[in-house]
Coordinates of C-alpha atoms and ligand atoms in Angstrom, one line a residue:
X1 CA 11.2 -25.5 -23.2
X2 CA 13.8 -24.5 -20.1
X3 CA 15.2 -26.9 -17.9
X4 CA 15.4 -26.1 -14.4
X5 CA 18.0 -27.9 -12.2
X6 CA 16.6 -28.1 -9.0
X7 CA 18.8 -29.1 -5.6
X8 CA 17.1 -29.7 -2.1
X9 CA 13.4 -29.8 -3.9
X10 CA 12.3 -32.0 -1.6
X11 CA 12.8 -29.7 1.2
X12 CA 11.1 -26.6 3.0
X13 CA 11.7 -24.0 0.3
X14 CA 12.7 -26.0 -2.4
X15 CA 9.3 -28.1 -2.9
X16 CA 7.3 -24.6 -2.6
X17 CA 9.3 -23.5 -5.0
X18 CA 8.6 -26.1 -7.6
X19 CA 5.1 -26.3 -6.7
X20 CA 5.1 -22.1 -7.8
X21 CA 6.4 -22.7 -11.0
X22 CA 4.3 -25.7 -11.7
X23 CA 1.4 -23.4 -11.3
X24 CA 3.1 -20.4 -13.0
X25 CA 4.6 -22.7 -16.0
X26 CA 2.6 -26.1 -15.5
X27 CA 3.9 -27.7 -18.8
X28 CA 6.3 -24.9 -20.3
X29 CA 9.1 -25.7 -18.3
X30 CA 10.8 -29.4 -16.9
X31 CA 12.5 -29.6 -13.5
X32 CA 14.7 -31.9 -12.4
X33 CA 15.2 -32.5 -8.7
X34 CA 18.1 -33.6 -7.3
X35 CA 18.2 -34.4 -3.7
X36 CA 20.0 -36.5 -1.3
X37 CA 17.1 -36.9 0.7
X38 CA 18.6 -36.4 4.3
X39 CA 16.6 -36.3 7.5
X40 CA 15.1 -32.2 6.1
X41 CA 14.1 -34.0 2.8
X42 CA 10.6 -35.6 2.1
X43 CA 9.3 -36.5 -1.1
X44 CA 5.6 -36.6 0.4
X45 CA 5.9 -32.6 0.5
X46 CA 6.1 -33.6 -3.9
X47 CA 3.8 -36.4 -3.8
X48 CA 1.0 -34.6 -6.3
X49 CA 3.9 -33.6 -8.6
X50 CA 5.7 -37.0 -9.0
X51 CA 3.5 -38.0 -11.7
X52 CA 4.0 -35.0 -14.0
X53 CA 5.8 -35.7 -17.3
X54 CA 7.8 -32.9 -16.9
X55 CA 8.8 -33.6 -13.7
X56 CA 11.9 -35.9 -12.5
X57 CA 13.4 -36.9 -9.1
X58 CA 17.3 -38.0 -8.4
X59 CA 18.1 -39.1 -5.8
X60 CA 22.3 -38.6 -5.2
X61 CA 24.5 -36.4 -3.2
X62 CA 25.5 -32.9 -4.5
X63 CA 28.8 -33.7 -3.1
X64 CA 29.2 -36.9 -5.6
X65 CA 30.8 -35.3 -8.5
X66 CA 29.8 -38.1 -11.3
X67 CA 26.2 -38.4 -10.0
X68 CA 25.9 -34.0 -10.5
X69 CA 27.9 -34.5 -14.0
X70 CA 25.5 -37.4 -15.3
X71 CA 22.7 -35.1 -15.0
X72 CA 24.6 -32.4 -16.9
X73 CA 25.4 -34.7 -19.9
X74 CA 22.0 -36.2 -20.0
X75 CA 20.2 -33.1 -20.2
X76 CA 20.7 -29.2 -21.7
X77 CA 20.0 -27.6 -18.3
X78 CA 19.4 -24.0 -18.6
X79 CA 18.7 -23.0 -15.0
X80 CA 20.0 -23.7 -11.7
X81 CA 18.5 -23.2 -8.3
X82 CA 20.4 -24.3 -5.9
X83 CA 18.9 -24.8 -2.6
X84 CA 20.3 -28.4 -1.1
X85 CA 22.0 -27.0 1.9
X86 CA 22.0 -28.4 5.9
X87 CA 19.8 -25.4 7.3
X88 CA 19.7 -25.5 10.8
X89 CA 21.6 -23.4 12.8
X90 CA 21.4 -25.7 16.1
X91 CA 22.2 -28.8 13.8
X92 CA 25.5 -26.8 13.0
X93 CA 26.7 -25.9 16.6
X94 CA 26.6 -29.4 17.9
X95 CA 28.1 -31.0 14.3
X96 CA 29.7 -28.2 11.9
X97 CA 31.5 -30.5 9.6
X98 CA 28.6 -31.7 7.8
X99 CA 28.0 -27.9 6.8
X100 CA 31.2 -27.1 5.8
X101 CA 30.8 -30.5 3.7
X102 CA 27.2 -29.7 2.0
X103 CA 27.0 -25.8 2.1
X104 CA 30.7 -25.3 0.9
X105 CA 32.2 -28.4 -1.0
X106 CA 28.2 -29.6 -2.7
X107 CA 27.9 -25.5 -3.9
X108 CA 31.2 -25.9 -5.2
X109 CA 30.7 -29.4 -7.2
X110 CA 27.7 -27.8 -8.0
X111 CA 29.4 -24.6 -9.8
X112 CA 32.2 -27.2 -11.2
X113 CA 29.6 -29.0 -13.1
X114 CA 27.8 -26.3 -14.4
X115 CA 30.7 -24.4 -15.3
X116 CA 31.8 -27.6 -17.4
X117 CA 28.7 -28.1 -19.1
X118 CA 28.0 -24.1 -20.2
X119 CA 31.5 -23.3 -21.3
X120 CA 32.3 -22.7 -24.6
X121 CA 35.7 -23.2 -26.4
X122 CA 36.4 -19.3 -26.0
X123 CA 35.9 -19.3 -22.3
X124 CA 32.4 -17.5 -22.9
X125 CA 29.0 -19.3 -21.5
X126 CA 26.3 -20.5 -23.3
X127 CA 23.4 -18.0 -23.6
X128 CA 20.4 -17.7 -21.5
X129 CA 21.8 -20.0 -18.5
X130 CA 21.7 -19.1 -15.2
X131 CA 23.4 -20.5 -11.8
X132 CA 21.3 -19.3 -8.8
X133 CA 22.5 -19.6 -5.4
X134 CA 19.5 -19.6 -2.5
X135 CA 21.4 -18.1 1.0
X136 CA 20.5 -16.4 3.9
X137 CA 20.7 -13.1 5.3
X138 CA 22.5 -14.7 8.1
X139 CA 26.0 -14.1 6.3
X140 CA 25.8 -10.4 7.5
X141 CA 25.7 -11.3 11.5
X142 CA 23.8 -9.7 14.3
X143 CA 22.0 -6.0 14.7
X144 CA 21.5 -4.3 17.1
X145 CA 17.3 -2.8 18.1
X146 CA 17.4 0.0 16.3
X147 CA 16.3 0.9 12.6
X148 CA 19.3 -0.3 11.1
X149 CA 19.2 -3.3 8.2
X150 CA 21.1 -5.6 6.1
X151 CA 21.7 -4.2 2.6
X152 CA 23.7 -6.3 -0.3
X153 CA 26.3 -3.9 0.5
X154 CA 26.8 -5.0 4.6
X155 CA 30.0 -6.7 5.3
X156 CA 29.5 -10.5 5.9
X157 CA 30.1 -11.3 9.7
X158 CA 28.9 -14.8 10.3
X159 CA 28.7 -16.2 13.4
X160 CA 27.2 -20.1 13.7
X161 CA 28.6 -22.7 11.6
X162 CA 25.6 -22.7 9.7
X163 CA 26.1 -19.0 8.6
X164 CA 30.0 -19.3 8.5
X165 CA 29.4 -22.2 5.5
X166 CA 26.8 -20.3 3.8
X167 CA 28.9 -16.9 3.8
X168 CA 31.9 -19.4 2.5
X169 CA 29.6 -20.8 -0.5
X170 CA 28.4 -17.3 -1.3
X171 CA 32.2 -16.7 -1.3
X172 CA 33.3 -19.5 -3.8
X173 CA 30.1 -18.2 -6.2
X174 CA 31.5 -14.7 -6.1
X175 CA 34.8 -16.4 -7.4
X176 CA 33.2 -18.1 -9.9
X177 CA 31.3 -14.4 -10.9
X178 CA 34.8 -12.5 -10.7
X179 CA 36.8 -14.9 -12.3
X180 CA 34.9 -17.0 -15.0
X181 CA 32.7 -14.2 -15.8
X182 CA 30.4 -17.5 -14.9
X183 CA 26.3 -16.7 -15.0
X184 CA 25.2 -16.5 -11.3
X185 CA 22.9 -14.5 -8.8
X186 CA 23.2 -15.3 -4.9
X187 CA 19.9 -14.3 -3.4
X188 CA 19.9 -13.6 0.7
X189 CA 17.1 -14.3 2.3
X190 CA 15.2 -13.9 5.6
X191 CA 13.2 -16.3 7.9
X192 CA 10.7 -18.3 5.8
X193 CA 7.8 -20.0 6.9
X194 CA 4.8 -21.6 5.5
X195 CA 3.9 -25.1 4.4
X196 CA 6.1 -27.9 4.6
X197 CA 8.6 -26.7 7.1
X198 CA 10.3 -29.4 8.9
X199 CA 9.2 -28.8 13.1
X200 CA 12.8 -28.1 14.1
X201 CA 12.2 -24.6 13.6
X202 CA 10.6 -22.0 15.4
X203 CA 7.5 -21.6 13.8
X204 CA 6.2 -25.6 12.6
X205 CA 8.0 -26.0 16.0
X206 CA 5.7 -24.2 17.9
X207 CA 2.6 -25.1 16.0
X208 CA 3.0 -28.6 16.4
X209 CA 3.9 -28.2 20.5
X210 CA 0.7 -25.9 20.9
X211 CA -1.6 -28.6 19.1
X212 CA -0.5 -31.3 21.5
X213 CA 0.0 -29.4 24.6
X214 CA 3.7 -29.7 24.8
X215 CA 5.7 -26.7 25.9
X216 CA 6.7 -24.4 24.0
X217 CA 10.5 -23.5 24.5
X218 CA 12.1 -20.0 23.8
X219 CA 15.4 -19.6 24.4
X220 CA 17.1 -16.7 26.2
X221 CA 14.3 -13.9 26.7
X222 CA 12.6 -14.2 23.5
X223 CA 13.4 -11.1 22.5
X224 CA 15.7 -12.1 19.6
X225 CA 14.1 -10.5 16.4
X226 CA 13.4 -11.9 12.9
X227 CA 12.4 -10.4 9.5
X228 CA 9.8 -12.8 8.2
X229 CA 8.9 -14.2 5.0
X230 CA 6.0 -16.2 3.5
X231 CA 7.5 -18.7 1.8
X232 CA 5.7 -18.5 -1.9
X233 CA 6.4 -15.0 -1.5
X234 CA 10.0 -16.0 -1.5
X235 CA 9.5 -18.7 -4.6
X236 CA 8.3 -15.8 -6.7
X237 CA 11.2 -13.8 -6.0
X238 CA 13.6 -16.4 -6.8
X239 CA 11.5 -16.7 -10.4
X240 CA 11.7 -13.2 -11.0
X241 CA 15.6 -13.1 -10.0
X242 CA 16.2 -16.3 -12.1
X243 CA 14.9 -13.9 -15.3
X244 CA 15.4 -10.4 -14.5
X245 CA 18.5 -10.7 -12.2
X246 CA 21.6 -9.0 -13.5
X247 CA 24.3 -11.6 -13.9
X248 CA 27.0 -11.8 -11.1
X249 CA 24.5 -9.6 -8.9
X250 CA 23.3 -9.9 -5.0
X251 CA 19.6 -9.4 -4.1
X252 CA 19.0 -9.2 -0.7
X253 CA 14.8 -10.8 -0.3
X254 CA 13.0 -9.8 2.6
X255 CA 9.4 -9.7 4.2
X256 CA 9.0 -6.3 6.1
X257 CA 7.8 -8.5 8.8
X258 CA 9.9 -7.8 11.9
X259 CA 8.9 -9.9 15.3
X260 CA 10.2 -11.3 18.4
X261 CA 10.3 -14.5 18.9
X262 CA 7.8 -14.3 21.8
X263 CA 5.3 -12.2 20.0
X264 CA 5.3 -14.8 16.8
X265 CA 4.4 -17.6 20.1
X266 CA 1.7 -15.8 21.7
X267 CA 0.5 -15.1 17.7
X268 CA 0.6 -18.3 17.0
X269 CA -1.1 -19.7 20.2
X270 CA -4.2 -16.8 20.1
X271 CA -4.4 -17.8 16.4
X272 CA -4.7 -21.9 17.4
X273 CA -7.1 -21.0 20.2
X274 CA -9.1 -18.7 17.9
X275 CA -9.3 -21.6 15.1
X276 CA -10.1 -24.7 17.5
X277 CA -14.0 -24.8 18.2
X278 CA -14.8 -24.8 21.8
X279 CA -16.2 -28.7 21.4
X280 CA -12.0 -29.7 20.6
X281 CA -10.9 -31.0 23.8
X282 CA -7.5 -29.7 23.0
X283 CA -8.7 -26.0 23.5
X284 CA -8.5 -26.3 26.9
X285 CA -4.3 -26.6 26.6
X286 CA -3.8 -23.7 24.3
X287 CA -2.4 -20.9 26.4
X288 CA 0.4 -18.5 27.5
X289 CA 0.9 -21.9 30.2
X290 CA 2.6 -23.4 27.6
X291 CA 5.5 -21.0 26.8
X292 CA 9.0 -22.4 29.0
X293 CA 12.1 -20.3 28.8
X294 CA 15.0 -22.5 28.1
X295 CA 18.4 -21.4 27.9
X296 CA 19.5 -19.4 25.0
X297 CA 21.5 -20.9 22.3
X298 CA 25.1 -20.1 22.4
X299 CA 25.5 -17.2 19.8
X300 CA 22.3 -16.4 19.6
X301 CA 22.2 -13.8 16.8
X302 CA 20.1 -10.8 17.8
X303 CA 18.3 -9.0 15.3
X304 CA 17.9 -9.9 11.7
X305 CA 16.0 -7.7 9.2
X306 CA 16.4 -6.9 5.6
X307 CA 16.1 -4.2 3.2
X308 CA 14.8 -5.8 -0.1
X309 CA 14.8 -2.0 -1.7
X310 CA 17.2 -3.0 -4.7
X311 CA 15.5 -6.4 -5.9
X312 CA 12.0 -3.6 -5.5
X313 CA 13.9 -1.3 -7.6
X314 CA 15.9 -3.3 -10.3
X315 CA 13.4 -6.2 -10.6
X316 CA 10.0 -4.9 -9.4
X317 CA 9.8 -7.8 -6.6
X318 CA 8.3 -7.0 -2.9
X319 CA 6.7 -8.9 -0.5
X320 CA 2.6 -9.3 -0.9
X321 CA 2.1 -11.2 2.4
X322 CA 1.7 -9.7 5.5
X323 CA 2.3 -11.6 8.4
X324 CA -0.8 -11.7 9.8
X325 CA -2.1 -13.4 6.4
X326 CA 1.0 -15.8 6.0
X327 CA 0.9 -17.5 9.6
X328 CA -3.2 -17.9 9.4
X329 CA -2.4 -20.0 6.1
X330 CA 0.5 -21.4 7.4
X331 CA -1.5 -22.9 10.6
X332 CA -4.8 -24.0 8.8
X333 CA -2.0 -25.9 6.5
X334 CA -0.7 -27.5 9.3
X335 CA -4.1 -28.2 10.8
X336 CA -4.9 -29.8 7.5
X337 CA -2.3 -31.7 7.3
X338 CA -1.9 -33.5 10.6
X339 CA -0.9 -36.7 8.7
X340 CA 1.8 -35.0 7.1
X341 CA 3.5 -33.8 11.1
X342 CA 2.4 -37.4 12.1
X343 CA 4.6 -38.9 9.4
X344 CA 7.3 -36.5 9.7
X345 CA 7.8 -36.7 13.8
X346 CA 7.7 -40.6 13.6
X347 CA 9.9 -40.7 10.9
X348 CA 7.6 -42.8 8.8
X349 CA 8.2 -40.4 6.1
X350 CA 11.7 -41.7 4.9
X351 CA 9.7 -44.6 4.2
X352 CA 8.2 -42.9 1.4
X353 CA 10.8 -42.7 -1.2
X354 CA 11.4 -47.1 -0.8
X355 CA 7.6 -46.9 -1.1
X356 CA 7.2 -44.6 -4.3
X357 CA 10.3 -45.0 -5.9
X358 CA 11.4 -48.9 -5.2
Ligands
NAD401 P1 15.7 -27.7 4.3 O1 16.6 -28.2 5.4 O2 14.2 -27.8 4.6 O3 15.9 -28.6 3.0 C1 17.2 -28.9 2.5 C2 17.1 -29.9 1.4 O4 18.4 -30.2 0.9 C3 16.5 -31.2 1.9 O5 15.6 -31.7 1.0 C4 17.8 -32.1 2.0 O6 17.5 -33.5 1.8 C5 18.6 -31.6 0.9 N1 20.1 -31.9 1.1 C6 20.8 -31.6 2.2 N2 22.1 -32.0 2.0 C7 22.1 -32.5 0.7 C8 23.2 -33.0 -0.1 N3 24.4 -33.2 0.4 N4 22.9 -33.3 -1.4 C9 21.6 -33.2 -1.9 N5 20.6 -32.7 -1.2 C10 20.9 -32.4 0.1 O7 16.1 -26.3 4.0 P2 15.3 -25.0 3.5 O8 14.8 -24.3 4.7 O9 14.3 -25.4 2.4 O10 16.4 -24.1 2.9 C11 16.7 -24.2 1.5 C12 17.9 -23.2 1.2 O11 17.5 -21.9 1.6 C13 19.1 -23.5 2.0 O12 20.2 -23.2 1.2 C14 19.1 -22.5 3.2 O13 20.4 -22.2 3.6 C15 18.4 -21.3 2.5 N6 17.7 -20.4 3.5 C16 16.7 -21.0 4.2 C17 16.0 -20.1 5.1 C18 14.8 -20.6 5.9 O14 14.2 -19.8 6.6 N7 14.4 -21.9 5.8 C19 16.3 -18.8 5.2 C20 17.4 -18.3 4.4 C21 18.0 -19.1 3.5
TYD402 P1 15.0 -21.0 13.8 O1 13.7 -21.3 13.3 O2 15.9 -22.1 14.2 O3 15.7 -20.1 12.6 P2 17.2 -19.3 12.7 O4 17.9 -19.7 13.8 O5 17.8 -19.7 11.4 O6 16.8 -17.8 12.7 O7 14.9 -20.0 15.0 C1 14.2 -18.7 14.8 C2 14.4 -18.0 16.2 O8 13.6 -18.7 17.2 C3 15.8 -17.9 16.7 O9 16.0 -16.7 17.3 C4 15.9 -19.0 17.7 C5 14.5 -19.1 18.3 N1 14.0 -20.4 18.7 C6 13.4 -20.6 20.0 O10 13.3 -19.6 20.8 N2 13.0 -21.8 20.3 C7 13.0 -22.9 19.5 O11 12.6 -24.0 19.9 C8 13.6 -22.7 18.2 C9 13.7 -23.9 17.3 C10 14.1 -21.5 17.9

């Protein structure tokens, strides 16, 4: 049975991603999360996993070196995903040390330990273990309009502080690669969305504004594109990269889902207005009134959009969602789960872990 090392499960992408393989491998496989459990991380998005058998939660900083190493010497770890990261890119242009802290100095503690526990005597690894590094396709910069895409080739030209500490932890895994020979894939990524998204970005953002008839703001003119990808779309890629991926490669995973920011808000405002029945005394805020231009966010990035061609061609991965699909589940999931934004806005949710885990 593998063990899977899990960081940042408890948030966004990380806790859709153990909820995938607990479907795919229900009792086949044993994760263990480890997660600091900062304002992005919330145990209640894990609350009908905790029970499992085959399922652990640690609670501990990816920075503390003995905390990471204790769960190396406790347990034969055969996979690492490593998604504990700061994530958001506004976060990081009004306080970038925390960034350069978590994205660059936790990857690296991270690597340190694994390295330490897979080495053999001769300098080779152990077989079958993989380190997999979860980063963004904001490493590469800005595009232009235009039909022109990131490809795992595309220099890295970061601009936020966000994408400046991811392209540095990319950077200190490609060490590890080139001079360990040390078993890792970095994946790059594009927008997710989907359940569990913590409303400080665009997309639970708008959702949760639109439902209570609070504007919606966009900064700059909107224009600003996005390559967008359902989340669980994403975990299954990250599975298949984890088996198939060549070791020391880059795979760049994206959703063929190009949009401007102001089309996904009039989507996601026709889709609300579509779903509410006419009785919902709420339908009668859900409109264009709702959308406020705000100004833009200094170095706004333009245009993102991938080319996932290699992970198509060397691993048989591609995205199945369209967006059209993805943001009608991703709204009746929010809809469903009102309790879930209610606890997350008032902050009731880092009760949870006292509550669950005194
Ligand atoms: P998130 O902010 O929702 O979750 C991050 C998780 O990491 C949280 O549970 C948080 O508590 C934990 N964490 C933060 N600092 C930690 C620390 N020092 N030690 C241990 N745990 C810590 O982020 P997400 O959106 O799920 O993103 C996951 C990964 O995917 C990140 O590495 C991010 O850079 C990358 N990524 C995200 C997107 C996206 O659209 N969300 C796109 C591309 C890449
Ligand atoms: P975001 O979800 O923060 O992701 P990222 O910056 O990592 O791409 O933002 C997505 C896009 O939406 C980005 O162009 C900024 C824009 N945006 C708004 O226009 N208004 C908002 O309130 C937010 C949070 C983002």
């Amino acid at each position: 049975m593998r063990t899977y090392l899990v960081t940042g499960g408890a948030g966004f992408i990380g806790s859709n991603y153990i909820h995938y393989m607990f479907d795919r491998y229900d009792n086949d496989i044993r994760i263990i999360n480890v997660d600091a459990l900062t304002y992005a991380g919330n145990l209640e998005n894990l609350s009908d996993i905790e029970k499992r058998d085959n399922y652990t939660f640690v609670k501990a900083d990816i920075c503390d070196r003995e905390a990471i190493e204790k769960i190396f010497a406790e347990n034969e770890i055969d996979r690492v995903v490593h998604f504990a990261a700061e994530s958001h890119v506004d976060r990081s242009i009004r306080n970038p040390e925390v960034f350069v802290q978590t994205n660059v100095l936790g990857t690296q503690v991270m690597l340190n330990c694994a390295k330490a526990a897979w080495e053999q005597e001769d300098g080779s690894f152990k077989p079958d273990k993989k380190f997999l590094h979860v980063s963004t396709d904001e490493v590469y910069g800005s595009l232009d309009e235009g039909d022109t895409y990131f490809y795992e080739t595309t220099p890295y030209d970061p601009h936020s502080p966000y994408s400046a500490s991811k392209a540095s932890s990319d950077m200190v895994v490609k060490a590890y690669i080139d001079t360990y020979g040390f078993p890792a894939n970095i994946t790059n990524c594009s927008n997710n969305y989907g359940a569990y998204q913590f409303p400080e970005k665009l997309i639970p953002l708008i959702i949760n504004n639109t439902l209570q008839g609070k504007k919606l703001p966009v900064y700059g003119d909107g224009k600003n594109v996005r390559d967008w990808l359902y989340v669980m779309d994403h975990a299954k890629a990250i599975d298949m990269v984890c088996e198939k991926g060549k070791i020391g490669e880059k795979y760049n995973i994206g959703g063929h889902n190009e949009k401007q920011n102001i089309e996904i808000i009039k989507i996601i405002i026709d889709t609300i207005a579509e779903m509410l029945p006419d009785s919902d005394p709420r339908k009668a805020h859900v409109n264009y009134d709702l959308i406020t231009y705000v100004t833009d966010r200094k170095g706004h990035d333009r245009r993102y959009a991938i080319a996932p061609d290699k992970i198509k061609k060397e691993i048989g991965w591609e995205p199945e969602t369209m967006f059209a699909d993805g943001i009608k589940l991703t709204i009746q999931w929010y809809f469903a789960h009102q309790d879930w934004m209610q606890h997350v806005t008032s902050g009731d949710y880092q009760k949870y872990y006292e509550e669950m885990y005194q």
